[in-house]
Tab-separated table of C-alpha atoms in Angstrom:
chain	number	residue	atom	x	y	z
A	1126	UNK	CA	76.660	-106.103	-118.704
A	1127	UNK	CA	77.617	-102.668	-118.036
A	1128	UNK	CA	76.461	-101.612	-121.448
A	1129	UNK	CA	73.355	-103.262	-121.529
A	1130	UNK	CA	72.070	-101.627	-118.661
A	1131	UNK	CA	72.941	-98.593	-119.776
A	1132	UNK	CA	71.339	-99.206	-123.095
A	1133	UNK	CA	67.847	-100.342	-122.008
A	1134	UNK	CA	67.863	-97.074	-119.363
A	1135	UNK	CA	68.903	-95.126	-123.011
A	1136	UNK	CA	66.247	-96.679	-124.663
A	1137	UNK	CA	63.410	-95.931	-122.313
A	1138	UNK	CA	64.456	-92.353	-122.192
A	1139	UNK	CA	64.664	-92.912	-125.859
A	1140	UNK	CA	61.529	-94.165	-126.513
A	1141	UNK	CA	59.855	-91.109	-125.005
A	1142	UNK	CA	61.078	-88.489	-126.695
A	1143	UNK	CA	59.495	-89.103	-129.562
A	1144	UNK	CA	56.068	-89.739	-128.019
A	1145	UNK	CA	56.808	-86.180	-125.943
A	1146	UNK	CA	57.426	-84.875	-129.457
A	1147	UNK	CA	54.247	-86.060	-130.899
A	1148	UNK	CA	51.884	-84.329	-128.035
A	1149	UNK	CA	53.997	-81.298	-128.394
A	1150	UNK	CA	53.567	-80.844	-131.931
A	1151	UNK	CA	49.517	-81.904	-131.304
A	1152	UNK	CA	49.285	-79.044	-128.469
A	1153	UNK	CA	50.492	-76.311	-130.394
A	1154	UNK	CA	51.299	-74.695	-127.325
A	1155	UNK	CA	54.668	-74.340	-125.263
A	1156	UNK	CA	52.836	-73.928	-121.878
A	1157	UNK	CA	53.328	-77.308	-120.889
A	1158	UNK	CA	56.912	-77.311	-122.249
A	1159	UNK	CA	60.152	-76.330	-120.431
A	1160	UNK	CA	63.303	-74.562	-122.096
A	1161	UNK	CA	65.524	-75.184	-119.379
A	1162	UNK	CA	64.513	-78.991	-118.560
A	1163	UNK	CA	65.352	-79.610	-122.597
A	1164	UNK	CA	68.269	-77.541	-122.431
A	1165	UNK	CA	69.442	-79.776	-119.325
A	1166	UNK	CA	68.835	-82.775	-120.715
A	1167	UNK	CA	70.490	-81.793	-123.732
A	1168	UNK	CA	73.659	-80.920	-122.382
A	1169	UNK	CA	73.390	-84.379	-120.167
A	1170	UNK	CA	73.397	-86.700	-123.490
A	1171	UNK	CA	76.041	-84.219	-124.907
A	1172	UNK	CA	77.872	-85.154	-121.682
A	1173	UNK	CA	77.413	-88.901	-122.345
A	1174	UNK	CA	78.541	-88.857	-125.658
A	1175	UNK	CA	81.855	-86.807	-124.777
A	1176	UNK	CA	82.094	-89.581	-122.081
A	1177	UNK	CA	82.146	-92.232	-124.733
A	1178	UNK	CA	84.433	-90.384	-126.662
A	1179	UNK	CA	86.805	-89.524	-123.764
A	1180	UNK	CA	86.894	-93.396	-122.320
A	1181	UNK	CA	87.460	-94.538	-125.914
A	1182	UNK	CA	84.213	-96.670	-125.242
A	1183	UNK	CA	82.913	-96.894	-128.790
A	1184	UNK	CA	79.412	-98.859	-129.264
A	1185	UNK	CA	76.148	-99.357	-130.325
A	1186	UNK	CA	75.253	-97.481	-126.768
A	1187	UNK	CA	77.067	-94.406	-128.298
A	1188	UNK	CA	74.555	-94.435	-131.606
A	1189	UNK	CA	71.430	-94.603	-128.681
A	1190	UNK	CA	73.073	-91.340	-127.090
A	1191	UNK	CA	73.064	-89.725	-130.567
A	1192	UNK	CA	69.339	-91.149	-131.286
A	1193	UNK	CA	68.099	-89.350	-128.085
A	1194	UNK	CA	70.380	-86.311	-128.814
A	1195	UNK	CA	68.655	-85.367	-131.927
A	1196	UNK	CA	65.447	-86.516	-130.415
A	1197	UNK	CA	65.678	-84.067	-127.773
A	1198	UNK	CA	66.746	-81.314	-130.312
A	1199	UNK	CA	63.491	-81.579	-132.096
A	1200	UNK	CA	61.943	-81.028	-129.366
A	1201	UNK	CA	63.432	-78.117	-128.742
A	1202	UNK	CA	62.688	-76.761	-132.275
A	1203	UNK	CA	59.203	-77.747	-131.733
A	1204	UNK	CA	59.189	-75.633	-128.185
A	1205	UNK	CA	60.449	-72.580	-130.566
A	1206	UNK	CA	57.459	-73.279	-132.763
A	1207	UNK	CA	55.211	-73.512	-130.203
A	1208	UNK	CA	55.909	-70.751	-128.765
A	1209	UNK	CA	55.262	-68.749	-131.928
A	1210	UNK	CA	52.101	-70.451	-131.918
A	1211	UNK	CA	51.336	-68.989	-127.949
A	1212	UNK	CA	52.448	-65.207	-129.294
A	1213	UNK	CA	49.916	-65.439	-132.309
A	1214	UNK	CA	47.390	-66.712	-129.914
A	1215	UNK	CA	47.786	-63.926	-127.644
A	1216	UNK	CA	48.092	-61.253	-130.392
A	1217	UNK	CA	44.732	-62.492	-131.378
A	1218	UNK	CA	42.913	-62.309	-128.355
A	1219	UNK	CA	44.352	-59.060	-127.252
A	1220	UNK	CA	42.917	-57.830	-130.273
């Protein structure tokens, strides 16, 4: 039961990402976007997974931790991207 709780919390987190992913890439703009909150949560689902892997607990709950791993990730790339985006922007209007 344990697992399935876990899951479903996993997969709401889960399901998120990618939608926070979608309005990031759509804003072109990091304003709204926060380095160290990714970076945390990051480092929590790598903390999860080496949890898993430390407890010998291996599952379909560890394949959700990866899904919102590399989730996560592209959201960071995109906050890299964006952020490019913000420097052209105010290149241009200092101009």
């Amino acid at each position: 039961m344990t697992e399935v709780l876990e899951s479903v919390m996993l997969i709401c987190f889960g399901l998120s990402w990618p939608i926070s992913v979608i309005k990031n890439i759509k804003a072109h703009t990091a304003k709204n976007m926060s380095l160290k909150f990714i970076l945390l949560i990051i480092a929590g689902y790598i903390a999860g997974i080496a949890a898993k892997f430390v407890s010998g607990t291996f599952n379909y709950v560890l394949a959700v931790y990866f899904f919102n791993l590399v989730a996560v990730s592209v959201n960071l790339i995109v906050y890299f991207i964006n952020t490019g985006y913000d420097r052209q922007q105010s290149l241009q209007i200092s101009k």
